């Protein structure tokens, strides 16, 4: 996980400290300000912190070497408090055994543990007289230590040794306290600077993640991107899992696990909530943390990986408009207390993922609606073509019936031709009935027409394509007129006309653009010879319609796109004709195209 300043327990007050213990430090003497050597040491300590690029441990080593040199010590160590274990761990040392970094002390254990627990410096003139002292260096005889405090919190201890007993004086201890304070300031400032840089990096990464997730329209790709990016923005995570919530089944389903090489639960299998640890995030509707889940109470859980077994887990629910869509969970392979930065980052990513998932689902519905519209468009075309064919058949069929009736043929009852003549008449009547049914079926029933405000029809149509407009980076401008226009139409068919025209306009602007939609009234002057007509002008900023296409724009099966059917505008004109309206090309150039839809006002 990330390196963070330790978070120790609150320090003890001065009244609670052991005043009877030797080595308790009084306030610093003003005379130390006149010590030239001490001032030079303080200056060099401050200078060390200027190197912002140096590794954290190198900075600690440099500070320790300077303090040891200033106090003529033989050895020393800097121990920092680990926020996960609550123990002191040696981060830098001089003249200590090579495995000193593996040594950790509880608060109160040894000299360093005592100093950290009581937040007080201490001097041991001869370690032979102190049975509680833990001798890491066999040659160590005289030891002193001072706490590293930041805003009243102990974050570590600096301890120095000498090979001779009584080598350090009370004045040396006061100098150590002074040097420790300066070293602590240097360390905390470097920590803060690195934290600010890390936060800046995380913010940039979050912005990038947000932009990436919004563009993911396929759900599985979205899930895999979320788990991968979560591990990137929170370094040191052995694994990240994405669970979808199914409230109807009262279960979760693992849909993504990163890295995929780990022994994760079965994908796409329903896991009952009462057998899953992440269910606690769903039930409480808030982030939950488990510091250690290695115990027997967690063995039967179905949602956790088995190899390697997780040790600590942080789970964040994905909530969108008060609906829990799923859970994003991260885990470590060691006991770890997740800090506030990690918790906030997981919350931010889960929020972005919830919005992106909802967008992907809405886009999927839009695409399904578009596919359905295209199928309806094809069926409508087949119906219109059938009506045309039936209409063309009906004319010669009428002629045949008239000629057949006018022949006046009459054969004797026993003549087979009499039966043939009767069958011919019956089949002609049958053909006429079939043609009549086809024509009546293709004709929109007048009962489906009703009075509608034209602005309402347009508004409802815009709602259907608003997500597709956003995806295509197209702005739509529409301002309804102050006076409402009422039309007597089949609403669904008029919406189909508008959708065909708007989709064509969007496809003419693959890199984005603007669609302007406006409607107005004509023929309302007193005594006008023509009925009042509502005009809807749809203007795009595309490249225009080619010259060789304009004259045949509303012809069936004419398309300027490889994937087009050439039926959209042809169907639109036929629908409008059945409503006593029309669609025309008003203008087209490199600056854009304007189509006008005309309908009679009720």
XYZ file of N, CA, C and O in Angstrom, residues 258-329:
288
model
N -9.825 -8.354 -10.814
C -8.494 -7.985 -11.277
C -7.482 -8.155 -10.153
O -7.705 -7.661 -9.042
N -6.366 -8.883 -10.385
C -5.995 -9.513 -11.656
C -6.758 -10.812 -11.879
O -7.117 -11.495 -10.914
N -7.021 -11.156 -13.138
C -7.831 -12.355 -13.403
C -7.128 -13.658 -13.064
O -7.763 -14.708 -13.066
N -5.824 -13.595 -12.756
C -5.078 -14.825 -12.469
C -5.351 -15.369 -11.079
O -5.053 -16.525 -10.788
N -5.935 -14.540 -10.201
C -6.199 -15.004 -8.841
C -7.366 -15.997 -8.824
O -8.193 -16.038 -9.735
N -7.392 -16.788 -7.769
C -8.440 -17.798 -7.596
C -9.695 -17.104 -7.088
O -9.962 -17.047 -5.891
N -10.481 -16.561 -8.030
C -11.663 -15.791 -7.671
C -12.892 -16.686 -7.674
O -12.884 -17.778 -8.235
N -13.998 -16.229 -7.042
C -15.255 -16.987 -7.113
C -15.735 -17.117 -8.556
O -15.276 -16.399 -9.442
N -16.663 -18.013 -8.776
C -17.173 -18.254 -10.129
C -17.826 -16.997 -10.680
O -18.597 -16.322 -9.989
N -17.498 -16.685 -11.939
C -18.076 -15.525 -12.592
C -19.523 -15.814 -12.984
O -19.884 -16.925 -13.341
N -20.337 -14.748 -12.962
C -21.718 -14.788 -13.443
C -22.578 -15.829 -12.721
O -23.600 -16.262 -13.247
N -22.176 -16.234 -11.527
C -22.994 -17.146 -10.727
C -23.674 -16.351 -9.621
O -23.068 -15.458 -9.020
N -24.941 -16.635 -9.367
C -25.667 -15.941 -8.312
C -25.150 -16.373 -6.948
O -25.162 -17.559 -6.606
N -24.681 -15.383 -6.178
C -24.176 -15.639 -4.828
C -25.181 -15.058 -3.831
O -25.397 -13.846 -3.826
N -25.824 -15.877 -3.022
C -26.826 -15.357 -2.076
C -26.224 -14.299 -1.153
O -25.088 -14.432 -0.679
N -26.999 -13.261 -0.881
C -26.503 -12.178 -0.031
C -26.134 -12.665 1.358
O -25.169 -12.167 1.958
N -26.880 -13.657 1.882
C -26.588 -14.118 3.239
C -25.313 -14.949 3.319
O -24.926 -15.374 4.399
N -24.631 -15.174 2.170
C -23.364 -15.901 2.167
C -22.223 -15.047 1.634
O -21.182 -15.579 1.252
N -22.430 -13.735 1.593
C -21.421 -12.832 1.011
C -21.060 -11.743 2.005
O -21.943 -11.166 2.659
N -19.772 -11.433 2.066
C -19.316 -10.372 2.961
C -19.702 -9.002 2.429
O -19.996 -8.089 3.200
N -19.689 -8.826 1.091
C -20.013 -7.517 0.523
C -21.479 -7.159 0.725
O -21.872 -6.012 0.476
N -22.290 -8.127 1.154
C -23.694 -7.819 1.408
C -23.844 -6.771 2.498
O -24.851 -6.046 2.536
N -22.866 -6.664 3.396
C -22.951 -5.662 4.465
C -22.961 -4.254 3.890
O -23.607 -3.358 4.437
N -22.249 -4.045 2.767
C -22.274 -2.726 2.125
C -23.632 -2.451 1.495
O -24.076 -1.295 1.426
N -24.307 -3.505 1.024
C -25.639 -3.342 0.432
C -26.672 -3.073 1.519
O -27.526 -2.191 1.378
N -26.606 -3.810 2.603
C -27.595 -3.654 3.682
C -27.460 -2.288 4.361
O -28.468 -1.645 4.670
N -26.228 -1.857 4.617
C -26.019 -0.589 5.312
C -26.024 0.604 4.366
O -26.116 1.746 4.816
N -25.884 0.333 3.034
C -25.852 1.382 2.014
C -24.708 2.363 2.248
O -24.822 3.550 1.935
N -23.612 1.858 2.804
C -22.462 2.705 3.048
C -21.177 1.873 2.975
O -21.219 0.640 2.954
N -20.061 2.569 2.958
C -18.770 1.891 2.869
C -18.495 1.100 4.154
O -18.746 1.578 5.251
N -17.979 -0.133 3.994
C -17.652 -0.960 5.150
C -16.214 -1.448 5.016
O -15.701 -1.650 3.910
N -15.561 -1.611 6.175
C -14.163 -2.047 6.215
C -14.024 -3.220 7.175
O -14.622 -3.220 8.249
N -13.240 -4.207 6.748
C -12.920 -5.352 7.597
C -11.394 -5.456 7.657
O -10.751 -5.715 6.638
N -10.827 -5.229 8.854
C -9.373 -5.188 8.994
C -8.750 -6.569 8.894
O -7.673 -6.721 8.305
N -9.418 -7.587 9.440
C -8.847 -8.932 9.407
C -9.976 -9.935 9.188
O -10.837 -10.115 10.048
N -9.988 -10.577 8.017
C -11.046 -11.535 7.694
C -10.457 -12.936 7.504
O -10.990 -13.749 6.754
N -9.351 -13.202 8.207
C -8.717 -14.508 8.089
C -9.282 -15.509 9.101
O -8.968 -16.694 9.043
N -10.164 -15.064 9.974
C -10.656 -15.937 11.041
C -11.649 -16.978 10.548
O -12.116 -16.948 9.397
N -12.029 -17.922 11.416
C -12.958 -19.003 11.027
C -14.349 -18.511 10.666
O -15.067 -19.184 9.936
N -14.750 -17.352 11.164
C -16.089 -16.838 10.860
C -16.240 -16.450 9.396
O -17.367 -16.253 8.919
N -15.142 -16.325 8.666
C -15.195 -15.872 7.281
C -14.915 -16.999 6.278
O -14.852 -16.748 5.078
N -14.743 -18.216 6.750
C -14.320 -19.300 5.863
C -15.407 -19.690 4.866
O -15.104 -20.110 3.749
N -16.678 -19.588 5.240
C -17.762 -20.077 4.390
C -18.309 -19.010 3.439
O -19.293 -19.248 2.734
N -17.704 -17.835 3.397
C -18.188 -16.777 2.513
C -17.883 -17.125 1.061
O -16.795 -17.596 0.733
N -18.833 -16.851 0.179
C -18.716 -17.266 -1.220
C -18.116 -16.202 -2.128
O -17.742 -16.505 -3.261
N -18.042 -14.964 -1.664
C -17.645 -13.881 -2.559
C -16.171 -13.516 -2.464
O -15.738 -12.567 -3.124
N -15.379 -14.226 -1.674
C -13.979 -13.884 -1.488
C -13.082 -14.861 -2.246
O -13.398 -16.048 -2.352
N -11.955 -14.381 -2.775
C -11.007 -15.289 -3.431
C -10.353 -16.211 -2.409
O -10.266 -15.886 -1.231
N -9.903 -17.351 -2.872
C -9.305 -18.339 -1.975
C -7.787 -18.350 -2.039
O -7.129 -18.730 -1.074
N -7.224 -17.944 -3.154
C -5.771 -18.007 -3.295
C -5.281 -16.786 -4.058
O -5.534 -16.657 -5.255
N -4.580 -15.836 -3.408
C -4.328 -15.848 -1.965
C -5.545 -15.353 -1.196
O -6.307 -14.553 -1.701
N -5.695 -15.841 0.004
C -6.826 -15.429 0.825
C -6.665 -13.972 1.235
O -5.588 -13.552 1.646
N -7.711 -13.155 1.126
C -7.608 -11.753 1.524
C -7.502 -11.620 3.038
O -7.989 -12.464 3.784
N -6.890 -10.545 3.465
C -6.730 -10.307 4.898
C -7.562 -9.107 5.346
O -8.234 -9.164 6.361
N -7.492 -8.030 4.587
C -8.308 -6.844 4.882
C -9.132 -6.513 3.652
O -8.690 -6.711 2.521
N -10.358 -5.980 3.873
C -11.275 -5.711 2.759
C -11.990 -4.391 2.980
O -12.385 -4.051 4.097
N -12.156 -3.644 1.887
C -12.909 -2.393 1.895
C -13.924 -2.469 0.763
O -13.554 -2.716 -0.389
N -15.205 -2.304 1.082
C -16.281 -2.448 0.101
C -17.103 -1.169 0.038
O -17.464 -0.593 1.072
N -17.405 -0.733 -1.187
C -18.161 0.503 -1.418
C -19.358 0.189 -2.315
O -19.209 -0.353 -3.410
N -20.604 0.518 -1.878
C -21.770 0.259 -2.735
C -21.850 1.268 -3.876
O -21.474 2.433 -3.726
N -22.343 0.814 -5.035
C -22.596 1.686 -6.173
C -24.058 2.101 -6.110
O -24.958 1.275 -6.304
N -24.286 3.362 -5.804
C -25.649 3.860 -5.608
C -25.960 4.896 -6.680
O -25.182 5.826 -6.906
N -27.099 4.706 -7.354
C -27.552 5.688 -8.343
C -29.035 5.937 -8.110
O -29.852 5.023 -8.205
N -29.358 7.186 -7.772
C -30.742 7.582 -7.503
C -31.401 6.621 -6.507
O -32.470 6.064 -6.739
N -30.688 6.403 -5.419
C -31.157 5.597 -4.285
C -31.305 4.114 -4.624
O -31.867 3.353 -3.847
N -30.773 3.689 -5.756
C -30.796 2.267 -6.126
C -29.370 1.724 -6.062
O -28.448 2.321 -6.612
N -29.193 0.589 -5.390
C -27.870 -0.031 -5.284
C -27.653 -0.928 -6.491
O -28.334 -1.949 -6.662
N -26.701 -0.525 -7.343
C -26.427 -1.274 -8.566
C -25.439 -2.405 -8.332
O -25.470 -3.407 -9.047
N -24.554 -2.246 -7.365
C -23.551 -3.272 -7.122
C -22.607 -2.841 -6.024
O -22.876 -1.888 -5.271
N -21.461 -3.531 -5.938
C -20.460 -3.256 -4.909
C -19.075 -3.338 -5.548
O -18.800 -4.266 -6.328
N -18.228 -2.359 -5.235
C -16.827 -2.379 -5.642
C -16.003 -2.666 -4.394
O -16.101 -1.949 -3.398
N -15.203 -3.732 -4.437
C -14.460 -4.169 -3.250
C -12.978 -4.303 -3.572
O -12.606 -4.768 -4.652
